[in-house]
CSV table of C-alpha atoms in Angstrom, one decimal:
chain,number,residue,atom,x,y,z
A,1,UNK,CA,2.4,-75.8,-18.8
A,2,UNK,CA,1.1,-72.8,-20.6
A,3,UNK,CA,2.3,-71.9,-24.1
A,4,UNK,CA,1.5,-69.0,-26.3
A,5,UNK,CA,0.8,-68.9,-30.0
A,6,UNK,CA,1.3,-65.8,-32.1
A,7,UNK,CA,-1.3,-65.3,-34.8
A,8,UNK,CA,-1.9,-62.7,-37.5
A,9,UNK,CA,-5.1,-60.9,-36.6
A,10,UNK,CA,-5.5,-59.3,-40.0
A,11,UNK,CA,-4.8,-55.9,-38.5
A,12,UNK,CA,-1.0,-55.9,-39.1
A,13,UNK,CA,-0.4,-56.8,-35.5
A,14,UNK,CA,0.4,-60.0,-33.6
A,15,UNK,CA,-1.8,-61.3,-30.9
A,16,UNK,CA,-0.7,-63.9,-28.3
A,17,UNK,CA,-3.1,-66.8,-27.9
A,18,UNK,CA,-2.6,-68.9,-24.8
A,19,UNK,CA,-2.4,-72.7,-25.2
A,20,UNK,CA,-3.5,-74.8,-22.2
A,21,UNK,CA,-2.6,-78.5,-22.0
A,22,UNK,CA,-5.0,-79.1,-19.1
A,23,UNK,CA,-7.9,-77.5,-17.3
A,24,UNK,CA,-5.9,-76.9,-14.1
A,25,UNK,CA,-3.5,-74.6,-16.0
A,26,UNK,CA,-6.5,-72.9,-17.8
A,27,UNK,CA,-8.4,-72.1,-14.6
A,28,UNK,CA,-5.2,-71.0,-12.8
A,29,UNK,CA,-4.4,-68.5,-15.5
A,30,UNK,CA,-8.0,-67.2,-15.6
A,31,UNK,CA,-8.1,-66.8,-11.8
A,32,UNK,CA,-10.9,-69.4,-11.4
A,33,UNK,CA,-11.1,-71.9,-8.4
A,34,UNK,CA,-9.1,-75.1,-8.9
A,35,UNK,CA,-9.9,-76.9,-5.6
A,36,UNK,CA,-12.2,-79.3,-7.4
A,37,UNK,CA,-9.5,-80.1,-10.1
A,38,UNK,CA,-7.3,-83.1,-9.6
A,39,UNK,CA,-4.2,-82.1,-11.5
A,40,UNK,CA,-2.7,-85.6,-11.3
A,41,UNK,CA,-5.3,-87.1,-13.7
A,42,UNK,CA,-6.2,-86.3,-17.3
A,43,UNK,CA,-9.9,-86.2,-16.4
A,44,UNK,CA,-12.0,-83.6,-14.7
A,45,UNK,CA,-15.7,-83.1,-14.0
A,46,UNK,CA,-17.5,-80.4,-12.0
A,47,UNK,CA,-20.5,-78.0,-12.0
A,48,UNK,CA,-19.6,-74.6,-13.4
A,49,UNK,CA,-21.9,-73.0,-10.9
A,50,UNK,CA,-19.2,-73.8,-8.3
A,51,UNK,CA,-16.5,-72.1,-10.5
A,52,UNK,CA,-18.1,-68.9,-11.7
A,53,UNK,CA,-19.2,-66.9,-8.6
A,54,UNK,CA,-20.6,-64.1,-10.7
A,55,UNK,CA,-22.1,-63.7,-14.2
A,56,UNK,CA,-21.9,-62.5,-16.8
A,57,UNK,CA,-18.5,-64.1,-17.5
A,58,UNK,CA,-16.5,-63.8,-20.7
A,59,UNK,CA,-13.3,-65.8,-21.2
A,60,UNK,CA,-10.2,-65.0,-23.1
A,61,UNK,CA,-9.5,-66.6,-26.5
A,62,UNK,CA,-7.3,-69.7,-26.1
A,63,UNK,CA,-6.5,-73.1,-27.5
A,64,UNK,CA,-7.1,-76.2,-25.4
A,65,UNK,CA,-5.2,-79.4,-26.0
A,66,UNK,CA,-7.9,-81.6,-24.5
A,67,UNK,CA,-11.5,-82.7,-25.1
A,68,UNK,CA,-14.4,-80.8,-23.5
A,69,UNK,CA,-17.9,-82.1,-23.0
A,70,UNK,CA,-20.5,-79.6,-21.7
A,71,UNK,CA,-24.0,-80.5,-20.4
A,72,UNK,CA,-26.1,-77.4,-20.0
A,73,UNK,CA,-29.1,-78.3,-17.9
A,74,UNK,CA,-30.0,-74.7,-17.0
A,75,UNK,CA,-27.9,-71.8,-18.3
A,76,UNK,CA,-27.6,-69.3,-21.1
A,77,UNK,CA,-24.6,-68.0,-23.1
A,78,UNK,CA,-22.6,-68.7,-26.1
A,79,UNK,CA,-19.2,-70.2,-27.1
A,80,UNK,CA,-16.9,-70.0,-30.1
A,81,UNK,CA,-14.9,-72.6,-32.0
A,82,UNK,CA,-12.5,-70.9,-34.4
A,83,UNK,CA,-14.8,-68.6,-36.5
A,84,UNK,CA,-18.1,-70.3,-35.5
A,85,UNK,CA,-20.4,-68.9,-32.8
A,86,UNK,CA,-22.9,-71.1,-31.1
A,87,UNK,CA,-25.6,-70.3,-28.6
A,88,UNK,CA,-26.1,-72.3,-25.4
A,89,UNK,CA,-29.5,-72.6,-23.7
A,90,UNK,CA,-31.1,-75.1,-21.3
A,91,UNK,CA,-30.9,-78.7,-22.7
A,92,UNK,CA,-27.7,-78.0,-24.7
A,93,UNK,CA,-25.0,-80.7,-25.0
A,94,UNK,CA,-21.8,-80.0,-27.0
A,95,UNK,CA,-18.2,-81.1,-27.2
A,96,UNK,CA,-15.0,-79.7,-28.6
A,97,UNK,CA,-11.7,-81.5,-29.4
A,98,UNK,CA,-8.1,-80.3,-29.1
A,99,UNK,CA,-6.5,-77.7,-31.3
A,100,UNK,CA,-9.2,-75.0,-31.9
A,101,UNK,CA,-9.4,-71.3,-31.0
A,102,UNK,CA,-12.0,-71.2,-28.2
A,103,UNK,CA,-13.8,-68.8,-25.9
A,104,UNK,CA,-17.0,-68.8,-23.9
A,105,UNK,CA,-19.5,-66.4,-22.5
A,106,UNK,CA,-22.0,-67.1,-19.8
A,107,UNK,CA,-25.0,-64.8,-19.1
A,108,UNK,CA,-26.6,-67.1,-16.5
A,109,UNK,CA,-25.5,-70.2,-14.8
A,110,UNK,CA,-27.6,-72.5,-12.6
A,111,UNK,CA,-26.6,-76.0,-13.6
A,112,UNK,CA,-23.9,-76.9,-16.1
A,113,UNK,CA,-21.5,-79.8,-15.9
A,114,UNK,CA,-18.1,-79.8,-17.7
A,115,UNK,CA,-16.1,-82.9,-18.4
A,116,UNK,CA,-12.5,-82.5,-19.8
A,117,UNK,CA,-10.2,-85.4,-20.7
A,118,UNK,CA,-7.1,-86.1,-22.8
A,119,UNK,CA,-6.6,-88.5,-25.6
A,120,UNK,CA,-4.4,-90.6,-23.3
A,121,UNK,CA,-7.3,-91.0,-20.8
A,122,UNK,CA,-9.6,-92.1,-23.6
A,123,UNK,CA,-7.2,-94.7,-24.8
A,124,UNK,CA,-6.2,-95.9,-21.4
A,125,UNK,CA,-9.6,-96.1,-19.7
A,126,UNK,CA,-12.2,-96.3,-22.5
A,127,UNK,CA,-10.7,-98.2,-25.4
A,128,UNK,CA,-7.4,-98.3,-27.2
A,129,UNK,CA,-9.2,-98.0,-30.6
A,130,UNK,CA,-11.5,-95.2,-29.3
A,131,UNK,CA,-11.5,-93.2,-32.6
A,132,UNK,CA,-12.4,-96.2,-34.7
A,133,UNK,CA,-15.6,-96.7,-32.6
A,134,UNK,CA,-16.3,-93.0,-32.3
A,135,UNK,CA,-14.8,-91.2,-35.3
A,136,UNK,CA,-16.8,-88.1,-34.6
A,137,UNK,CA,-14.3,-87.3,-31.9
A,138,UNK,CA,-11.9,-86.4,-34.7
A,139,UNK,CA,-14.4,-84.2,-36.6
A,140,UNK,CA,-13.3,-80.6,-36.7
A,141,UNK,CA,-16.5,-78.9,-35.5
A,142,UNK,CA,-19.7,-80.6,-34.3
A,143,UNK,CA,-22.6,-78.2,-33.7
A,144,UNK,CA,-24.3,-78.4,-30.3
A,145,UNK,CA,-27.6,-80.2,-29.8
A,146,UNK,CA,-30.6,-79.1,-27.7
A,147,UNK,CA,-32.1,-82.2,-26.3
A,148,UNK,CA,-35.6,-82.9,-25.1
A,149,UNK,CA,-35.8,-83.1,-21.3
A,150,UNK,CA,-36.2,-86.9,-21.2
A,151,UNK,CA,-33.1,-87.5,-23.4
A,152,UNK,CA,-31.1,-84.9,-21.5
A,153,UNK,CA,-32.0,-86.8,-18.3
A,154,UNK,CA,-30.3,-89.9,-19.7
A,155,UNK,CA,-27.1,-87.9,-20.0
A,156,UNK,CA,-27.6,-86.3,-16.6
A,157,UNK,CA,-27.9,-89.7,-14.8
A,158,UNK,CA,-24.6,-90.7,-16.4
A,159,UNK,CA,-22.5,-87.6,-15.7
A,160,UNK,CA,-23.8,-87.5,-12.1
A,161,UNK,CA,-22.5,-91.1,-11.6
A,162,UNK,CA,-19.2,-90.1,-13.2
A,163,UNK,CA,-19.0,-87.1,-10.8
A,164,UNK,CA,-19.6,-89.4,-7.8
A,165,UNK,CA,-16.7,-91.7,-8.9
A,166,UNK,CA,-14.4,-88.7,-9.7
A,167,UNK,CA,-14.6,-87.5,-6.1
A,168,UNK,CA,-14.3,-91.0,-4.6
A,169,UNK,CA,-11.2,-92.7,-3.3
A,170,UNK,CA,-11.8,-95.9,-5.1
A,171,UNK,CA,-8.7,-97.6,-6.6
A,172,UNK,CA,-10.9,-98.4,-9.6
A,173,UNK,CA,-12.0,-94.8,-10.1
A,174,UNK,CA,-10.6,-94.3,-13.6
A,175,UNK,CA,-11.8,-97.6,-14.9
A,176,UNK,CA,-15.3,-97.0,-13.6
A,177,UNK,CA,-15.3,-93.5,-15.1
A,178,UNK,CA,-14.1,-94.9,-18.4
A,179,UNK,CA,-16.9,-97.5,-18.5
A,180,UNK,CA,-19.5,-94.9,-17.7
A,181,UNK,CA,-18.1,-92.4,-20.2
A,182,UNK,CA,-18.2,-94.9,-23.0
A,183,UNK,CA,-22.0,-95.0,-22.5
A,184,UNK,CA,-22.1,-91.2,-22.9
A,185,UNK,CA,-20.2,-91.5,-26.1
A,186,UNK,CA,-22.6,-94.2,-27.4
A,187,UNK,CA,-25.5,-91.9,-26.6
A,188,UNK,CA,-23.8,-89.0,-28.4
A,189,UNK,CA,-23.3,-91.3,-31.3
A,190,UNK,CA,-27.0,-92.3,-31.2
A,191,UNK,CA,-28.6,-88.8,-30.7
A,192,UNK,CA,-26.0,-86.5,-32.4
A,193,UNK,CA,-24.8,-88.5,-35.4
A,194,UNK,CA,-28.0,-89.9,-36.9
A,195,UNK,CA,-28.4,-86.9,-39.3
A,196,UNK,CA,-24.9,-85.3,-39.2
A,197,UNK,CA,-22.7,-85.6,-42.3
A,198,UNK,CA,-19.1,-86.1,-41.1
A,199,UNK,CA,-17.8,-85.7,-44.6
A,200,UNK,CA,-18.9,-82.0,-44.7
A,201,UNK,CA,-16.4,-80.1,-42.6
A,202,UNK,CA,-16.4,-76.7,-44.3
A,203,UNK,CA,-13.5,-75.4,-46.4
A,204,UNK,CA,-10.6,-77.3,-48.1
A,205,UNK,CA,-8.3,-76.7,-45.1
A,206,UNK,CA,-10.8,-78.2,-42.7
A,207,UNK,CA,-11.0,-81.3,-44.9
A,208,UNK,CA,-7.2,-81.6,-45.0
A,209,UNK,CA,-7.1,-81.5,-41.2
A,210,UNK,CA,-9.8,-84.1,-40.9
A,211,UNK,CA,-8.1,-86.4,-43.3
A,212,UNK,CA,-4.7,-86.0,-41.6
A,213,UNK,CA,-6.3,-86.8,-38.1
A,214,UNK,CA,-8.0,-89.9,-39.5
A,215,UNK,CA,-4.8,-91.2,-41.2
A,216,UNK,CA,-2.7,-90.5,-38.1
A,217,UNK,CA,-5.1,-92.5,-36.0
A,218,UNK,CA,-5.4,-95.4,-38.5
A,219,UNK,CA,-1.6,-95.5,-39.0
A,220,UNK,CA,-0.8,-95.7,-35.3
A,221,UNK,CA,-3.6,-98.3,-34.8
A,222,UNK,CA,-1.8,-100.4,-37.5
A,223,UNK,CA,1.6,-99.7,-35.9
A,224,UNK,CA,0.4,-100.8,-32.4
A,225,UNK,CA,-1.3,-103.9,-33.9
A,226,UNK,CA,1.8,-105.0,-35.8
A,227,UNK,CA,0.2,-104.5,-39.3
A,228,UNK,CA,2.9,-102.1,-40.3
A,229,UNK,CA,6.5,-101.7,-39.1
A,230,UNK,CA,7.5,-98.2,-40.3
A,231,UNK,CA,6.3,-95.0,-38.6
A,232,UNK,CA,5.0,-92.4,-41.1
A,233,UNK,CA,7.0,-89.2,-41.8
A,234,UNK,CA,5.5,-85.9,-42.8
A,235,UNK,CA,6.1,-86.8,-46.4
A,236,UNK,CA,3.9,-89.9,-46.1
A,237,UNK,CA,1.0,-87.9,-44.7
A,238,UNK,CA,1.4,-85.3,-47.5
A,239,UNK,CA,1.6,-88.0,-50.1
A,240,UNK,CA,-1.7,-89.5,-48.9
A,241,UNK,CA,-3.5,-86.3,-49.8
A,242,UNK,CA,-1.3,-85.5,-52.9
A,243,UNK,CA,0.0,-82.4,-51.2
A,244,UNK,CA,3.5,-80.8,-50.8
A,245,UNK,CA,4.7,-81.5,-47.3
A,246,UNK,CA,5.3,-77.8,-46.6
A,247,UNK,CA,1.8,-77.0,-47.6
A,248,UNK,CA,0.4,-79.7,-45.4
A,249,UNK,CA,2.5,-78.5,-42.5
A,250,UNK,CA,1.3,-75.0,-42.9
A,251,UNK,CA,-2.3,-76.0,-43.0
A,252,UNK,CA,-2.0,-78.2,-39.9
A,253,UNK,CA,-0.1,-75.6,-38.0
A,254,UNK,CA,-2.5,-72.7,-38.9
A,255,UNK,CA,-5.7,-74.7,-38.3
A,256,UNK,CA,-4.7,-76.6,-35.1
A,257,UNK,CA,-2.0,-74.5,-33.6
A,258,UNK,CA,0.3,-77.6,-33.5
A,259,UNK,CA,2.9,-78.7,-35.9
A,260,UNK,CA,2.7,-82.2,-37.5
A,261,UNK,CA,5.8,-83.1,-35.5
A,262,UNK,CA,3.9,-82.3,-32.3
A,263,UNK,CA,0.8,-84.3,-33.4
A,264,UNK,CA,3.1,-87.3,-34.2
A,265,UNK,CA,4.9,-87.0,-30.8
A,266,UNK,CA,1.6,-86.7,-28.9
A,267,UNK,CA,0.2,-89.7,-30.8
A,268,UNK,CA,3.3,-91.8,-30.1
A,269,UNK,CA,3.2,-91.0,-26.4
A,270,UNK,CA,-0.6,-91.8,-26.2
A,271,UNK,CA,0.0,-95.1,-27.9
A,272,UNK,CA,2.9,-95.9,-25.6
A,273,UNK,CA,0.9,-95.1,-22.5
A,274,UNK,CA,-1.9,-97.4,-23.7
A,275,UNK,CA,0.4,-100.3,-24.5
A,276,UNK,CA,2.4,-100.0,-21.3
A,277,UNK,CA,-0.8,-100.9,-19.4
A,278,UNK,CA,-0.8,-104.3,-21.1
A,279,UNK,CA,1.7,-106.1,-18.8
A,280,UNK,CA,2.0,-108.9,-21.4
A,281,UNK,CA,3.8,-106.6,-23.8
A,282,UNK,CA,7.5,-105.9,-23.0
A,283,UNK,CA,8.9,-102.5,-23.1
A,284,UNK,CA,11.4,-103.7,-25.8
A,285,UNK,CA,8.5,-104.8,-27.9
A,286,UNK,CA,6.6,-101.5,-27.5
A,287,UNK,CA,9.7,-99.6,-28.5
A,288,UNK,CA,10.0,-101.8,-31.6
A,289,UNK,CA,6.3,-101.4,-32.6
A,290,UNK,CA,6.6,-97.6,-32.2
A,291,UNK,CA,9.6,-97.4,-34.6
A,292,UNK,CA,12.5,-97.1,-32.1
A,293,UNK,CA,15.6,-99.1,-33.0
A,294,UNK,CA,16.6,-99.4,-29.3
A,295,UNK,CA,14.5,-99.6,-26.2
A,296,UNK,CA,16.9,-97.2,-24.5
A,297,UNK,CA,16.0,-94.6,-27.1
A,298,UNK,CA,12.3,-95.2,-26.4
A,299,UNK,CA,12.8,-94.9,-22.7
A,300,UNK,CA,14.6,-91.6,-23.0
A,301,UNK,CA,11.9,-90.3,-25.4
A,302,UNK,CA,9.0,-91.4,-23.2
A,303,UNK,CA,10.6,-89.8,-20.1
A,304,UNK,CA,11.3,-86.6,-21.9
A,305,UNK,CA,7.7,-86.1,-22.7
A,306,UNK,CA,6.1,-87.6,-19.5
A,307,UNK,CA,8.7,-87.1,-16.8
A,308,UNK,CA,8.4,-90.8,-16.1
A,309,UNK,CA,10.3,-93.8,-17.3
A,310,UNK,CA,8.3,-96.5,-19.0
A,311,UNK,CA,9.0,-98.8,-16.1
A,312,UNK,CA,7.9,-96.3,-13.5
A,313,UNK,CA,4.8,-95.4,-15.5
A,314,UNK,CA,3.8,-99.1,-15.7
A,315,UNK,CA,4.5,-99.6,-12.0
A,316,UNK,CA,2.3,-96.6,-11.0
A,317,UNK,CA,-0.5,-97.7,-13.3
A,318,UNK,CA,-0.5,-101.2,-11.7
A,319,UNK,CA,-0.8,-99.6,-8.2
A,320,UNK,CA,-3.7,-97.4,-9.3
A,321,UNK,CA,-5.9,-100.2,-10.7
A,322,UNK,CA,-5.0,-103.1,-8.4
């Protein structure tokens, strides 16, 4: 599904910004090939050389509601994240997380691999507490790194293995991708984060967004673990930063393109999907942990946002990994 976001450009006019929930929709809108994209999974990987037949190529400005990891072995260009512009050259590795204004421009492409994935995929196939182990995934903007050839080769070996599994027919495909991807995250943590200060995220609004994301993640981890029984409201998130709820809502909406309600809904669904894969936890118990008074209410809520009932989702997942 493609949505649009109206923003004030500062020129007394309104510009429509496209919002893409997955790479398939993004490529379809941009007129790019989608034959290598499996639209039935929340994970993609491919060489951009197979996508962009001619260069230079300049994209539109858009928001992406998914994570992107880019491994530039041999290419030149630049990309933007909100108001920041970064150059890309051979040896560059960078990633972006959901909710930002984005665009990219390629002057030359010879070898670039792009991985995209959703939060649900991370929680289901990497680790349910993914953001506790890798908090940098929630950071608002992480500058790219240009790696030495030997270090880049370590990443290349991993994403090539992931690519091989992505195009395989193995019933264990997602689990193997998840295990390989966690090694990529560990290497990013090792090589990117050793001298990066995650506390410094720019202006006050950026810090508010970061604090909100961290609290949202911690709270739902506590909810799913049974440490707390009440799901936070907007007022609770505002109180945690001593802010008026309307002010917090405006900051989150303007900086991420999504309302707090949408963030909470997406987090609830992500946690539900992760817990449904644990066959020892009943649907009734999952509903209770996520703040639903009745399992029927949870089932209706889950189906509304995923087009699948919890029972059918669990059944399909069992088939896919057995």
